[in-house]
Amino acid sequence: MSSPTFLTLHELVKRARQKLSHDSWDYIVGGAETETTVRRNRLALDSIAFRPRVLRDVSQVDASAKLLGRTLRLPLLLAPIGGLELFAPEAGAAAAMAARQFGIAHMLSSVCEPGLEAVARAAPDALRMFQLYVRGDAAWTDALAERAVAAGCSAFCLTVDTAYYSRRERDIAKRHSRSGPMPEREFQARVTWDDVARIKANCALPLVLKGIATAEDAILALEQGVDIIYVSNHGGRQLDHGRGAMEMLPEIVAAVGGRAPLIVDGGFCRGTDIVKALAAGADLVGLGRMQCIGLAAGGTAGLVRLLEILEQEIHICLGLLGVAAWNALDPSYLHPAAPLGAGDTLGAFPLLALEPNSFY
Ligand code: FNR
């Protein structure tokens, strides 16, 4: 498949917008209610400036990372996204193939085509994880965990910030909201730490909890033997008026104290964003909307290109910070700063001239 040569992330965002309907675009960029949490994700990132160090040898920058015994080319994960078929026909398989080709981790959503086994066949040797929304009883959940094992997944993830499906007004306004009555969604509201303990005991795979937003819950997760803590506010698509991901991270880093790897997502669009997360103590950063944009702009090739540009940005950022590898980075490289802009979802792309958001 030939792909146009995108030179900047701006060009990928622009192409994705040109190729998508207004509905699909709103599904990507939107959030819950006032979309305050969405904006806080960006504001929290934009409220951090760097304190660079100079005159160190940065001729060789190594931005690779390790997770679950595997080496990744960058400390990145393609976050679980439901409905990727809206953006690329091969949906989750297209994303997994990009993760495999580039060399980062992939997490498949349980509400994404073409499903667990087909994605495993498309990218058998990728570092693949499976994320579940609990939409059935204990036997149903345990059976899915078994399928994840059989499909060669490296970890099993429960998303735990979705007890209720939020009101996403961009979707509701168009009368095709996904928030209508769905009886199977009620299972998700009954999930407790007891279920986490049961799944941890029954499932052979490392367990990830996605949607941890406080130090208290991170500690409870560790007590249940959770293997990887995934700090997230669901990209601002669930609880409105939450904290930005980078606001939540420091207390969780302190509480976990290196006892488990930490993934963080929410608003990460640029190489500098990813460097900020790692300086603050995260091990891996999840890409949500940027993954949709890469796929919409050019399928697997578009997403690989997006990752290549992010890699260039990360290498330049690390080099300019005077840091040759992640283990040399720490919070002393970060400094509070007044954000420029209002924290718009695409605020990291100030040169874009998309049409104004004139939905209402
Ligand atoms: C999501 N997210 C998500 N999370 C999850 O656990 N299961 C899912 O099926 C989905 N589906 C989904 C669809 C779309 C279109 C988006 C944008 C997001 C949340 C996702 O995994 C991640 O937490 C956020 O997207 C991270 O924020 P950014 O990177 O999108 O700002």
Tab-separated table of C-alpha atoms and ligand atoms in Angstrom:
chain	number	residue	atom	x	y	z
A	1	MET	CA	0.000	0.000	0.000
A	2	SER	CA	1.495	3.318	-0.990
A	3	SER	CA	1.215	6.072	1.545
A	4	PRO	CA	1.703	9.773	0.936
A	5	THR	CA	4.782	11.051	2.651
A	6	PHE	CA	3.607	12.908	5.681
A	7	LEU	CA	6.350	15.167	6.965
A	8	THR	CA	4.646	16.467	10.114
A	9	LEU	CA	1.994	15.348	12.558
A	10	HIS	CA	-0.027	18.352	11.409
A	11	GLU	CA	-0.217	16.789	7.942
A	12	LEU	CA	-1.502	13.503	9.345
A	13	VAL	CA	-4.169	15.237	11.443
A	14	LYS	CA	-5.274	17.299	8.474
A	15	ARG	CA	-5.489	14.247	6.205
A	16	ALA	CA	-7.478	12.308	8.820
A	17	ARG	CA	-9.945	15.189	9.126
A	18	GLN	CA	-10.310	15.378	5.335
A	19	LYS	CA	-11.020	11.655	5.059
A	20	LEU	CA	-13.497	11.314	7.927
A	21	SER	CA	-17.148	12.292	8.169
A	22	HIS	CA	-18.085	14.895	10.732
A	23	ASP	CA	-19.642	12.099	12.828
A	24	SER	CA	-16.518	9.936	12.890
A	25	TRP	CA	-14.344	12.968	13.599
A	26	ASP	CA	-16.512	13.933	16.552
A	27	TYR	CA	-16.355	10.354	17.831
A	28	ILE	CA	-12.555	10.721	17.945
A	29	VAL	CA	-12.175	14.177	19.413
A	30	GLY	CA	-15.188	14.315	21.737
A	31	GLY	CA	-15.522	13.635	25.434
A	32	ALA	CA	-18.090	13.596	28.216
A	33	GLU	CA	-20.477	16.492	28.919
A	34	THR	CA	-18.517	19.769	29.170
A	35	GLU	CA	-15.334	18.045	27.912
A	36	THR	CA	-13.459	19.599	30.816
A	37	THR	CA	-11.506	16.401	31.477
A	38	VAL	CA	-10.482	16.263	27.816
A	39	ARG	CA	-9.104	19.790	28.006
A	40	ARG	CA	-7.414	19.154	31.350
A	41	ASN	CA	-5.407	16.342	29.775
A	42	ARG	CA	-3.847	18.839	27.405
A	43	LEU	CA	-3.680	21.630	29.988
A	44	ALA	CA	-1.802	19.377	32.412
A	45	LEU	CA	0.786	18.619	29.715
A	46	ASP	CA	0.961	22.222	28.594
A	47	SER	CA	1.528	23.304	32.223
A	48	ILE	CA	4.942	21.654	32.255
A	49	ALA	CA	8.084	23.224	30.793
A	50	PHE	CA	11.485	21.571	30.488
A	51	ARG	CA	14.698	22.325	32.384
A	52	PRO	CA	17.298	21.231	29.818
A	53	ARG	CA	20.899	20.327	30.638
A	54	VAL	CA	23.673	21.012	28.141
A	55	LEU	CA	27.187	19.958	27.143
A	56	ARG	CA	26.698	16.230	27.523
A	57	ASP	CA	27.391	13.690	24.819
A	58	VAL	CA	24.010	12.959	23.253
A	59	SER	CA	25.332	11.681	19.934
A	60	GLN	CA	23.678	8.309	20.658
A	61	VAL	CA	20.136	8.604	22.023
A	62	ASP	CA	18.447	5.338	22.975
A	63	ALA	CA	14.672	5.737	23.327
A	64	SER	CA	13.884	2.030	23.537
A	65	ALA	CA	12.065	0.602	26.540
A	66	LYS	CA	11.249	-2.745	28.125
A	67	LEU	CA	7.861	-4.187	29.015
A	68	LEU	CA	6.935	-7.746	29.991
A	69	GLY	CA	10.371	-8.998	29.019
A	70	ARG	CA	10.218	-7.495	25.531
A	71	THR	CA	12.161	-4.577	24.102
A	72	LEU	CA	10.089	-1.862	22.470
A	73	ARG	CA	11.454	0.686	20.000
A	74	LEU	CA	9.701	3.444	21.972
A	75	PRO	CA	7.893	3.376	25.355
A	76	LEU	CA	4.528	3.426	23.591
A	77	LEU	CA	1.336	1.420	23.557
A	78	LEU	CA	-1.526	1.668	21.101
A	79	ALA	CA	-4.352	2.163	23.616
A	80	PRO	CA	-7.524	0.079	23.312
A	81	ILE	CA	-10.007	1.784	20.986
A	82	GLY	CA	-13.512	0.527	20.321
A	83	GLY	CA	-14.875	0.863	16.794
A	84	LEU	CA	-11.587	1.331	14.918
A	85	GLU	CA	-13.464	-0.011	11.896
A	86	LEU	CA	-14.770	3.556	11.506
A	87	PHE	CA	-11.254	4.677	10.636
A	88	ALA	CA	-9.643	1.765	8.758
A	89	PRO	CA	-11.286	-1.336	7.281
A	90	GLU	CA	-8.885	-3.741	9.000
A	91	ALA	CA	-9.603	-1.947	12.290
A	92	GLY	CA	-7.761	-3.534	15.236
A	93	ALA	CA	-5.709	-5.706	12.872
A	94	ALA	CA	-4.402	-2.580	11.094
A	95	ALA	CA	-3.316	-1.120	14.440
A	96	ALA	CA	-1.703	-4.367	15.615
A	97	MET	CA	0.206	-4.636	12.339
A	98	ALA	CA	1.507	-1.082	12.813
A	99	ALA	CA	2.566	-1.920	16.372
A	100	ARG	CA	4.365	-5.020	15.102
A	101	GLN	CA	5.993	-3.288	12.147
A	102	PHE	CA	7.239	-0.338	14.192
A	103	GLY	CA	7.985	-2.249	17.390
A	104	ILE	CA	5.663	-0.965	20.109
A	105	ALA	CA	2.948	-2.590	22.220
A	106	HIS	CA	-0.689	-3.045	21.211
A	107	MET	CA	-3.815	-3.386	23.308
A	108	LEU	CA	-6.989	-4.567	21.587
A	109	SER	CA	-10.385	-3.385	22.832
A	110	SER	CA	-13.053	-6.037	23.318
A	111	VAL	CA	-15.412	-3.821	21.305
A	112	CYS	CA	-13.218	-3.560	18.217
A	113	GLU	CA	-13.310	-5.539	14.969
A	114	PRO	CA	-12.099	-8.029	13.745
A	115	GLY	CA	-11.792	-9.553	17.223
A	116	LEU	CA	-9.210	-11.257	19.360
A	117	GLU	CA	-8.285	-14.258	17.235
A	118	ALA	CA	-8.202	-12.401	13.893
A	119	VAL	CA	-5.931	-9.712	15.357
A	120	ALA	CA	-3.655	-12.422	16.746
A	121	ARG	CA	-3.400	-13.946	13.269
A	122	ALA	CA	-2.647	-10.542	11.707
A	123	ALA	CA	0.257	-9.738	14.057
A	124	PRO	CA	1.189	-12.957	15.845
A	125	ASP	CA	4.558	-11.825	17.159
A	126	ALA	CA	3.530	-8.328	18.291
A	127	LEU	CA	3.424	-7.561	22.005
A	128	ARG	CA	-0.357	-7.855	22.171
A	129	MET	CA	-2.647	-7.301	25.154
A	130	PHE	CA	-6.416	-7.665	25.366
A	131	GLN	CA	-8.700	-5.161	27.131
A	132	LEU	CA	-12.102	-6.202	28.365
A	133	TYR	CA	-15.281	-4.364	29.200
A	134	VAL	CA	-17.129	-6.689	31.579
A	135	ARG	CA	-20.420	-7.384	29.849
A	136	GLY	CA	-21.291	-10.737	31.324
A	137	ASP	CA	-21.043	-12.808	34.506
A	138	ALA	CA	-17.916	-14.314	36.061
A	139	ALA	CA	-17.978	-17.320	33.722
A	140	TRP	CA	-18.259	-15.018	30.683
A	141	THR	CA	-15.299	-12.921	31.872
A	142	ASP	CA	-13.159	-15.928	32.732
A	143	ALA	CA	-13.877	-17.452	29.308
A	144	LEU	CA	-12.609	-14.283	27.621
A	145	ALA	CA	-9.474	-14.372	29.729
A	146	GLU	CA	-8.949	-17.950	28.508
A	147	ARG	CA	-9.376	-16.823	24.910
A	148	ALA	CA	-6.750	-14.103	25.481
A	149	VAL	CA	-4.327	-16.760	26.704
A	150	ALA	CA	-5.092	-18.995	23.719
A	151	ALA	CA	-4.611	-16.062	21.315
A	152	GLY	CA	-1.084	-15.519	22.625
A	153	CYS	CA	-1.738	-12.224	24.402
A	154	SER	CA	0.950	-10.978	26.768
A	155	ALA	CA	-1.473	-9.430	29.273
A	156	PHE	CA	-5.177	-9.163	30.141
A	157	CYS	CA	-6.617	-5.753	30.963
A	158	LEU	CA	-9.809	-4.694	32.706
A	159	THR	CA	-11.026	-1.158	32.098
A	160	VAL	CA	-12.379	0.022	35.430
A	161	ASP	CA	-13.448	3.631	34.797
A	162	THR	CA	-16.588	2.685	32.941
A	163	ALA	CA	-19.119	1.660	35.604
A	164	TYR	CA	-21.544	3.822	33.641
A	165	TYR	CA	-21.309	4.925	30.033
A	166	SER	CA	-20.973	8.708	29.973
A	167	ARG	CA	-23.078	11.260	28.128
A	168	ARG	CA	-21.063	12.216	25.070
A	169	GLU	CA	-23.054	15.067	23.740
A	170	ARG	CA	-21.524	15.203	20.271
A	171	ASP	CA	-22.845	11.666	19.689
A	172	ILE	CA	-26.156	12.210	21.475
A	173	ALA	CA	-26.867	15.359	19.468
A	174	LYS	CA	-26.597	13.368	16.260
A	175	ARG	CA	-29.093	10.787	17.531
A	176	HIS	CA	-26.690	7.893	17.236
A	177	SER	CA	-25.303	7.854	20.727
A	178	ARG	CA	-23.801	4.660	22.027
A	179	SER	CA	-25.209	5.537	25.438
A	180	GLY	CA	-28.706	4.074	24.959
A	181	PRO	CA	-30.021	1.168	27.050
A	182	MET	CA	-27.820	-1.922	26.782
A	183	PRO	CA	-28.580	-4.502	29.478
A	184	GLU	CA	-25.155	-6.146	29.187
A	185	ARG	CA	-23.568	-2.836	30.234
A	186	GLU	CA	-25.044	-3.307	33.718
A	187	PHE	CA	-22.441	-5.973	34.510
A	188	GLN	CA	-19.764	-3.311	34.344
A	189	ALA	CA	-21.420	-1.321	37.156
A	190	ARG	CA	-21.243	-4.337	39.502
A	191	VAL	CA	-17.529	-5.053	39.066
A	192	THR	CA	-15.573	-4.752	42.352
A	193	TRP	CA	-12.142	-5.515	43.776
A	194	ASP	CA	-13.448	-9.055	44.487
A	195	ASP	CA	-13.710	-9.613	40.734
A	196	VAL	CA	-10.186	-8.309	40.305
A	197	ALA	CA	-8.992	-10.838	42.895
A	198	ARG	CA	-10.878	-13.675	41.166
A	199	ILE	CA	-9.534	-12.780	37.724
A	200	LYS	CA	-6.012	-12.436	39.088
A	201	ALA	CA	-6.307	-15.892	40.660
A	202	ASN	CA	-7.780	-17.565	37.560
A	203	CYS	CA	-5.998	-15.900	34.670
A	204	ALA	CA	-2.527	-17.040	33.686
A	205	LEU	CA	-1.663	-13.673	32.123
A	206	PRO	CA	-0.299	-10.552	33.808
A	207	LEU	CA	-3.261	-8.382	34.815
A	208	VAL	CA	-3.576	-4.703	33.906
A	209	LEU	CA	-6.149	-2.328	35.448
A	210	LYS	CA	-6.929	0.593	33.144
A	211	GLY	CA	-8.514	3.705	34.578
A	212	ILE	CA	-6.690	4.097	37.886
A	213	ALA	CA	-6.862	7.775	38.849
A	214	THR	CA	-5.729	7.944	42.496
A	215	ALA	CA	-2.894	6.753	44.726
A	216	GLU	CA	-5.476	4.958	46.924
A	217	ASP	CA	-6.718	2.772	44.084
A	218	ALA	CA	-3.185	2.146	42.840
A	219	ILE	CA	-2.322	0.727	46.276
A	220	LEU	CA	-5.468	-1.442	46.308
A	221	ALA	CA	-4.507	-2.714	42.871
A	222	LEU	CA	-1.044	-3.680	44.096
A	223	GLU	CA	-2.621	-5.457	47.091
A	224	GLN	CA	-4.667	-7.563	44.665
A	225	GLY	CA	-1.512	-8.515	42.779
A	226	VAL	CA	-2.257	-6.403	39.724
A	227	ASP	CA	0.823	-6.521	37.512
A	228	ILE	CA	0.567	-3.269	35.546
A	229	ILE	CA	-1.220	-0.069	36.570
A	230	TYR	CA	-2.713	1.935	33.739
A	231	VAL	CA	-3.297	5.549	34.798
A	232	SER	CA	-6.075	7.014	32.680
A	233	ASN	CA	-9.202	9.132	32.655
A	234	HIS	CA	-10.287	7.436	29.415
A	235	GLY	CA	-9.192	10.423	27.377
A	236	GLY	CA	-11.843	12.531	29.133
A	237	ARG	CA	-14.596	10.376	27.680
A	238	GLN	CA	-15.985	9.060	30.988
A	239	LEU	CA	-16.037	11.143	34.200
A	240	ASP	CA	-16.259	14.844	33.392
A	241	HIS	CA	-14.401	17.324	35.625
A	242	GLY	CA	-11.655	14.832	36.341
A	243	ARG	CA	-7.994	15.688	36.657
A	244	GLY	CA	-5.668	15.704	33.693
A	245	ALA	CA	-3.606	12.528	33.360
A	246	MET	CA	-0.360	14.338	34.147
A	247	GLU	CA	-1.960	15.750	37.302
A	248	MET	CA	-2.857	12.243	38.510
A	249	LEU	CA	0.488	10.672	37.685
A	250	PRO	CA	2.847	12.002	40.420
A	251	GLU	CA	0.810	10.724	43.404
A	252	ILE	CA	0.481	7.320	41.732
A	253	VAL	CA	4.194	7.165	40.906
A	254	ALA	CA	4.928	7.923	44.578
A	255	ALA	CA	2.419	5.354	45.885
A	256	VAL	CA	3.552	2.560	43.574
A	257	GLY	CA	7.228	3.233	44.219
A	258	GLY	CA	8.443	1.094	41.340
A	259	ARG	CA	6.543	-2.017	42.450
A	260	ALA	CA	4.701	-2.279	39.109
A	261	PRO	CA	5.104	-0.756	35.650
A	262	LEU	CA	2.938	2.306	35.036
A	263	ILE	CA	1.189	3.092	31.780
A	264	VAL	CA	-0.379	6.528	31.372
A	265	ASP	CA	-2.606	7.980	28.664
A	266	GLY	CA	-4.711	11.047	28.014
A	267	GLY	CA	-3.820	13.867	25.657
A	268	PHE	CA	-0.384	12.609	24.567
A	269	CYS	CA	0.153	13.852	21.017
A	270	ARG	CA	3.783	14.898	20.701
A	271	GLY	CA	7.237	13.559	21.423
A	272	THR	CA	7.664	16.182	24.133
A	273	ASP	CA	4.445	14.937	25.809
A	274	ILE	CA	5.843	11.421	25.985
A	275	VAL	CA	9.154	12.656	27.398
A	276	LYS	CA	7.253	14.560	30.105
A	277	ALA	CA	5.407	11.386	31.151
A	278	LEU	CA	8.611	9.380	31.424
A	279	ALA	CA	10.370	12.160	33.341
A	280	ALA	CA	7.437	12.141	35.777
A	281	GLY	CA	7.847	8.397	36.354
A	282	ALA	CA	5.633	6.582	33.816
A	283	ASP	CA	7.050	3.545	32.022
A	284	LEU	CA	4.834	3.598	28.957
A	285	VAL	CA	2.472	6.065	27.271
A	286	GLY	CA	-0.769	5.047	25.556
A	287	LEU	CA	-1.893	6.663	22.321
A	288	GLY	CA	-5.651	6.910	21.857
A	289	ARG	CA	-6.791	9.612	19.489
A	290	MET	CA	-3.414	9.812	17.722
A	291	GLN	CA	-3.811	6.134	16.827
A	292	CYS	CA	-7.217	6.888	15.261
A	293	ILE	CA	-5.677	9.790	13.346
A	294	GLY	CA	-2.803	7.700	11.980
A	295	LEU	CA	-5.170	4.945	10.847
A	296	ALA	CA	-7.664	7.369	9.329
A	297	ALA	CA	-4.903	9.232	7.486
A	298	GLY	CA	-3.341	6.158	5.910
A	299	GLY	CA	-4.173	2.817	7.545
A	300	THR	CA	-1.269	0.781	8.908
A	301	ALA	CA	1.257	2.793	6.867
A	302	GLY	CA	-0.188	6.068	8.142
A	303	LEU	CA	0.087	4.916	11.729
A	304	VAL	CA	3.662	3.700	11.231
A	305	ARG	CA	4.527	7.077	9.716
A	306	LEU	CA	2.981	8.835	12.711
A	307	LEU	CA	5.152	6.725	15.014
A	308	GLU	CA	8.253	7.538	12.973
A	309	ILE	CA	7.596	11.261	13.359
A	310	LEU	CA	6.978	10.819	17.095
A	311	GLU	CA	10.289	8.966	17.302
A	312	GLN	CA	12.102	11.876	15.649
A	313	GLU	CA	10.450	14.289	18.076
A	314	ILE	CA	11.401	12.123	21.065
A	315	HIS	CA	15.030	11.772	19.951
A	316	ILE	CA	15.345	15.528	19.392
A	317	CYS	CA	13.686	16.305	22.736
A	318	LEU	CA	15.925	13.900	24.663
A	319	GLY	CA	19.032	15.190	22.891
A	320	LEU	CA	18.120	18.794	23.667
A	321	LEU	CA	17.503	17.856	27.315
A	322	GLY	CA	21.012	16.398	27.489
A	323	VAL	CA	19.661	12.911	28.103
A	324	ALA	CA	20.843	9.859	26.166
A	325	ALA	CA	18.527	7.237	27.714
A	326	TRP	CA	15.325	7.118	29.736
A	327	ASN	CA	17.048	6.134	32.983
A	328	ALA	CA	18.886	9.480	32.992
A	329	LEU	CA	15.573	11.359	33.077
A	330	ASP	CA	13.798	12.387	36.284
A	331	PRO	CA	11.360	15.066	37.509
A	332	SER	CA	14.190	17.602	37.851
A	333	TYR	CA	13.852	18.095	34.085
A	334	LEU	CA	10.274	19.378	34.551
A	335	HIS	CA	9.122	22.770	35.758
A	336	PRO	CA	5.632	24.258	36.245
A	337	ALA	CA	4.663	26.724	33.534
A	338	ALA	CA	1.622	28.705	32.502
A	339	PRO	CA	-0.131	26.862	29.657
A	340	LEU	CA	-0.561	28.618	26.343
A	341	GLY	CA	-4.020	27.947	24.953
A	342	ALA	CA	-7.236	26.512	26.296
A	343	GLY	CA	-6.357	22.832	26.244
A	344	ASP	CA	-8.246	21.941	23.072
A	345	THR	CA	-8.034	18.276	22.044
A	346	LEU	CA	-5.891	19.258	19.092
A	347	GLY	CA	-4.099	22.087	20.876
A	348	ALA	CA	-0.798	20.372	20.121
A	349	PHE	CA	-1.355	21.290	16.460
A	350	PRO	CA	-1.626	25.073	16.456
A	351	LEU	CA	-0.978	25.403	12.733
A	352	LEU	CA	-4.136	23.504	11.775
A	353	ALA	CA	-6.830	25.418	10.000
A	354	LEU	CA	-9.719	22.989	10.307
A	355	GLU	CA	-13.212	24.365	10.183
A	356	PRO	CA	-14.361	25.735	13.536
A	357	ASN	CA	-16.311	23.343	15.696
A	358	SER	CA	-19.727	24.550	14.736
A	359	PHE	CA	-21.816	21.581	15.698
A	360	TYR	CA	-24.351	23.468	17.796
B	1	FNR	C1	-11.296	5.062	23.617
B	1	FNR	N1	-10.869	4.525	24.837
B	1	FNR	C2	-11.181	3.223	25.154
B	1	FNR	N2	-10.699	2.657	26.305
B	1	FNR	C3	-10.942	1.353	26.594
B	1	FNR	O1	-10.476	0.878	27.633
B	1	FNR	N3	-11.696	0.602	25.747
B	1	FNR	C4	-12.236	1.089	24.592
B	1	FNR	O2	-12.904	0.361	23.851
B	1	FNR	C5	-11.996	2.462	24.292
B	1	FNR	N4	-12.530	3.020	23.161
B	1	FNR	C6	-12.152	4.307	22.782
B	1	FNR	C7	-12.570	4.829	21.561
B	1	FNR	C8	-12.109	6.079	21.132
B	1	FNR	C9	-12.536	6.623	19.791
B	1	FNR	C10	-11.218	6.813	21.949
B	1	FNR	C11	-10.650	8.143	21.499
B	1	FNR	C12	-10.844	6.315	23.178
B	1	FNR	C13	-9.923	5.276	25.691
B	1	FNR	C14	-8.486	5.036	25.230
B	1	FNR	O3	-8.090	3.717	25.468
B	1	FNR	C15	-7.509	5.959	25.968
B	1	FNR	O4	-7.658	5.810	27.350
B	1	FNR	C16	-7.693	7.434	25.589
B	1	FNR	O5	-8.049	7.570	24.245
B	1	FNR	C17	-6.407	8.202	25.872
B	1	FNR	O6	-6.540	9.551	25.590
B	1	FNR	P1	-6.109	10.206	24.172
B	1	FNR	O7	-4.759	9.650	23.800
B	1	FNR	O8	-7.164	9.807	23.180
B	1	FNR	O9	-6.148	11.662	24.458
